[in-house]
PDB file of C-alpha atoms in Angstrom:
ATOM      1  CA  MET A   1     -68.595 -48.508 -78.662  1.00 43.00           C
ATOM      2  CA  THR A   2     -69.470 -45.707 -81.069  1.00 50.00           C
ATOM      3  CA  GLN A   3     -72.707 -43.792 -81.089  1.00 53.00           C
ATOM      4  CA  SER A   4     -74.971 -43.669 -84.111  1.00 55.00           C
ATOM      5  CA  ALA A   5     -75.592 -40.273 -85.699  1.00 51.00           C
ATOM      6  CA  ASP A   6     -79.021 -40.198 -83.986  1.00 60.00           C
ATOM      7  CA  GLN A   7     -77.410 -40.488 -80.529  1.00 79.00           C
ATOM      8  CA  ARG A   8     -74.595 -37.987 -81.027  1.00 86.00           C
ATOM      9  CA  PRO A   9     -74.951 -34.347 -80.085  1.00 94.00           C
ATOM     10  CA  PRO A  10     -75.580 -32.190 -83.161  1.00 97.00           C
ATOM     11  CA  VAL A  11     -72.252 -30.369 -82.703  1.00 98.00           C
ATOM     12  CA  VAL A  12     -69.015 -31.635 -81.193  1.00 98.00           C
ATOM     13  CA  ALA A  13     -66.041 -29.274 -80.986  1.00 97.00           C
ATOM     14  CA  ARG A  14     -62.388 -30.264 -80.737  1.00 96.00           C
ATOM     15  CA  ARG A  15     -59.055 -28.643 -81.478  1.00 95.00           C
ATOM     16  CA  ASP A  16     -56.365 -30.097 -83.713  1.00 95.00           C
ATOM     17  CA  ARG A  17     -53.225 -28.519 -85.183  1.00 93.00           C
ATOM     18  CA  GLY A  18     -54.245 -25.033 -84.113  1.00 92.00           C
ATOM     19  CA  ALA A  19     -57.717 -25.214 -85.654  1.00 96.00           C
ATOM     20  CA  LEU A  20     -61.189 -25.559 -84.204  1.00 96.00           C
ATOM     21  CA  ILE A  21     -63.010 -28.535 -85.699  1.00 98.00           C
ATOM     22  CA  LEU A  22     -66.805 -28.603 -85.506  1.00 98.00           C
ATOM     23  CA  ILE A  23     -68.231 -32.057 -86.180  1.00 99.00           C
ATOM     24  CA  LEU A  24     -71.895 -31.863 -87.202  1.00 99.00           C
ATOM     25  CA  SER A  25     -74.278 -34.831 -87.040  1.00 98.00           C
ATOM     26  CA  GLY A  26     -77.907 -35.246 -88.018  1.00 98.00           C
ATOM     27  CA  GLU A  27     -80.467 -33.101 -89.797  1.00 98.00           C
ATOM     28  CA  PHE A  28     -80.325 -29.313 -89.887  1.00 98.00           C
ATOM     29  CA  ASP A  29     -83.173 -26.994 -90.795  1.00 97.00           C
ATOM     30  CA  LEU A  30     -84.863 -23.947 -89.277  1.00 97.00           C
ATOM     31  CA  ASP A  31     -86.079 -25.974 -86.274  1.00 97.00           C
ATOM     32  CA  THR A  32     -82.759 -27.696 -85.496  1.00 97.00           C
ATOM     33  CA  ILE A  33     -80.049 -25.200 -86.473  1.00 97.00           C
ATOM     34  CA  ALA A  34     -79.713 -23.414 -83.087  1.00 98.00           C
ATOM     35  CA  PRO A  35     -76.801 -25.525 -81.723  1.00 97.00           C
ATOM     36  CA  VAL A  36     -74.850 -25.014 -84.946  1.00 98.00           C
ATOM     37  CA  THR A  37     -75.532 -21.265 -84.914  1.00 97.00           C
ATOM     38  CA  ALA A  38     -74.286 -21.049 -81.318  1.00 97.00           C
ATOM     39  CA  ALA A  39     -71.129 -23.018 -82.158  1.00 97.00           C
ATOM     40  CA  PHE A  40     -70.429 -20.865 -85.225  1.00 96.00           C
ATOM     41  CA  ASP A  41     -71.000 -17.637 -83.260  1.00 95.00           C
ATOM     42  CA  GLN A  42     -68.474 -18.748 -80.663  1.00 94.00           C
ATOM     43  CA  ALA A  43     -66.008 -19.995 -83.310  1.00 93.00           C
ATOM     44  CA  MET A  44     -66.054 -16.681 -85.163  1.00 90.00           C
ATOM     45  CA  THR A  45     -64.717 -14.848 -82.108  1.00 91.00           C
ATOM     46  CA  GLY A  46     -61.429 -16.763 -82.130  1.00 88.00           C
ATOM     47  CA  PRO A  47     -58.351 -16.288 -84.307  1.00 90.00           C
ATOM     48  CA  GLU A  48     -57.958 -19.880 -85.464  1.00 93.00           C
ATOM     49  CA  ALA A  49     -59.156 -21.669 -88.564  1.00 95.00           C
ATOM     50  CA  VAL A  50     -62.550 -23.347 -88.320  1.00 97.00           C
ATOM     51  CA  VAL A  51     -63.046 -26.690 -90.037  1.00 98.00           C
ATOM     52  CA  VAL A  52     -66.611 -27.983 -90.257  1.00 98.00           C
ATOM     53  CA  ASP A  53     -66.830 -31.759 -90.667  1.00 99.00           C
ATOM     54  CA  LEU A  54     -70.042 -32.443 -92.620  1.00 99.00           C
ATOM     55  CA  ALA A  55     -69.629 -36.206 -93.107  1.00 99.00           C
ATOM     56  CA  GLU A  56     -72.463 -37.119 -90.713  1.00 98.00           C
ATOM     57  CA  VAL A  57     -75.020 -34.530 -91.852  1.00 98.00           C
ATOM     58  CA  SER A  58     -77.999 -36.447 -93.236  1.00 98.00           C
ATOM     59  CA  PHE A  59     -80.072 -33.402 -94.255  1.00 98.00           C
ATOM     60  CA  ALA A  60     -79.511 -29.673 -94.627  1.00 98.00           C
ATOM     61  CA  ASP A  61     -81.723 -26.936 -96.025  1.00 96.00           C
ATOM     62  CA  SER A  62     -81.245 -23.291 -96.943  1.00 95.00           C
ATOM     63  CA  THR A  63     -80.940 -22.385 -93.254  1.00 97.00           C
ATOM     64  CA  MET A  64     -77.701 -24.367 -93.059  1.00 97.00           C
ATOM     65  CA  VAL A  65     -76.444 -22.983 -96.372  1.00 97.00           C
ATOM     66  CA  ASN A  66     -77.065 -19.427 -95.148  1.00 97.00           C
ATOM     67  CA  LEU A  67     -75.124 -20.138 -91.958  1.00 97.00           C
ATOM     68  CA  LEU A  68     -72.202 -21.613 -93.939  1.00 98.00           C
ATOM     69  CA  LEU A  69     -72.132 -18.546 -96.191  1.00 97.00           C
ATOM     70  CA  GLN A  70     -72.199 -16.158 -93.210  1.00 96.00           C
ATOM     71  CA  ALA A  71     -69.256 -17.965 -91.616  1.00 96.00           C
ATOM     72  CA  HIS A  72     -67.416 -18.002 -94.938  1.00 96.00           C
ATOM     73  CA  ARG A  73     -67.867 -14.225 -95.285  1.00 96.00           C
ATOM     74  CA  ALA A  74     -66.725 -13.622 -91.707  1.00 94.00           C
ATOM     75  CA  LEU A  75     -63.699 -15.936 -91.685  1.00 94.00           C
ATOM     76  CA  GLY A  76     -62.623 -16.126 -95.330  1.00 93.00           C
ATOM     77  CA  THR A  77     -59.918 -18.717 -95.926  1.00 92.00           C
ATOM     78  CA  ARG A  78     -59.922 -19.639 -92.228  1.00 95.00           C
ATOM     79  CA  PHE A  79     -63.342 -21.285 -92.755  1.00 97.00           C
ATOM     80  CA  ARG A  80     -63.188 -24.712 -94.389  1.00 98.00           C
ATOM     81  CA  LEU A  81     -65.717 -27.447 -95.024  1.00 98.00           C
ATOM     82  CA  ALA A  82     -64.612 -31.061 -94.809  1.00 98.00           C
ATOM     83  CA  ALA A  83     -66.089 -34.289 -96.146  1.00 99.00           C
ATOM     84  CA  PRO A  84     -69.541 -33.023 -97.140  1.00 98.00           C
ATOM     85  CA  SER A  85     -72.031 -35.892 -97.046  1.00 98.00           C
ATOM     86  CA  PRO A  86     -73.851 -36.699-100.317  1.00 98.00           C
ATOM     87  CA  PRO A  87     -76.967 -34.656 -99.382  1.00 97.00           C
ATOM     88  CA  VAL A  88     -74.866 -31.638 -98.399  1.00 98.00           C
ATOM     89  CA  ARG A  89     -72.630 -31.939-101.453  1.00 97.00           C
ATOM     90  CA  ARG A  90     -75.700 -32.153-103.699  1.00 97.00           C
ATOM     91  CA  LEU A  91     -77.142 -28.984-102.133  1.00 97.00           C
ATOM     92  CA  ILE A  92     -73.845 -27.093-102.479  1.00 97.00           C
ATOM     93  CA  ASP A  93     -73.489 -28.180-106.113  1.00 97.00           C
ATOM     94  CA  LEU A  94     -77.117 -27.374-106.928  1.00 96.00           C
ATOM     95  CA  LEU A  95     -76.703 -23.842-105.593  1.00 96.00           C
ATOM     96  CA  GLY A  96     -73.399 -23.358-107.422  1.00 97.00           C
ATOM     97  CA  LEU A  97     -71.485 -22.798-104.195  1.00 97.00           C
ATOM     98  CA  ASP A  98     -68.742 -25.344-104.839  1.00 93.00           C
ATOM     99  CA  GLY A  99     -66.603 -22.533-106.253  1.00 93.00           C
ATOM    100  CA  VAL A 100     -67.405 -20.204-103.353  1.00 96.00           C
ATOM    101  CA  LEU A 101     -66.994 -22.320-100.227  1.00 96.00           C
ATOM    102  CA  HIS A 102     -63.647 -23.903 -99.337  1.00 95.00           C
ATOM    103  CA  LEU A 103     -64.454 -27.625 -99.724  1.00 97.00           C
ATOM    104  CA  HIS A 104     -62.047 -30.419 -98.791  1.00 98.00           C
ATOM    105  CA  ALA A 105     -62.331 -34.202 -99.059  1.00 98.00           C
ATOM    106  CA  SER A 106     -61.379 -34.773 -95.413  1.00 98.00           C
ATOM    107  CA  VAL A 107     -60.639 -32.984 -92.160  1.00 98.00           C
ATOM    108  CA  ASP A 108     -56.933 -33.721 -92.680  1.00 97.00           C
ATOM    109  CA  ASP A 109     -57.052 -32.072 -96.123  1.00 97.00           C
ATOM    110  CA  ALA A 110     -58.821 -29.041 -94.648  1.00 97.00           C
ATOM    111  CA  LEU A 111     -56.239 -28.741 -91.873  1.00 96.00           C
ATOM    112  CA  ALA A 112     -53.412 -28.956 -94.401  1.00 95.00           C
ATOM    113  CA  ALA A 113     -54.977 -26.269 -96.625  1.00 90.00           C
ATOM    114  CA  GLY A 114     -53.232 -23.308 -95.065  1.00 76.00           C
ATOM    115  CA  PRO A 115     -52.325 -21.413 -91.935  1.00 66.00           C
ATOM    116  CA  SER A 116     -54.608 -21.891 -88.957  1.00 59.00           C
ATOM    117  CA  THR A 117     -54.387 -18.265 -87.882  1.00 54.00           C
ATOM    118  CA  PRO A 118     -54.472 -14.996 -89.802  1.00 52.00           C
ATOM    119  CA  SER A 119     -51.129 -13.485 -90.818  1.00 45.00           C
ATOM    120  CA  GLY A 120     -49.371 -11.804 -87.949  1.00 39.00           C
ATOM    121  CA  SER A 121     -51.438 -13.383 -85.157  1.00 38.00           C
ATOM    122  CA  GLY A 122     -49.874 -16.794 -84.809  1.00 38.00           C
TER     123      GLY A 122
END
């Protein structure tokens, strides 16, 4: 039995093919972003690629966008976004960030996009 997005934790972390995958579910704004911030802070300390699965995000505001941009600046090509939901994709497009953030149609595509660790560390 699968859980609905309302019953899932806001962030689930797993590892696959040498990358950390953060699966986000639900709505994210100033009042609900804390679990995502904590997960990103922890993810940015490691050497592996970080793939953020956005398929189950039903709402995101500028707080989420700011967090995505901070992670992008910190991790560069090791930070990838996968399967942005329609509301997230609309927000990214509206802000003109589709050419800035590393967007992929699926988690598999994001994992296949490049090395999971920086040059010389893996």
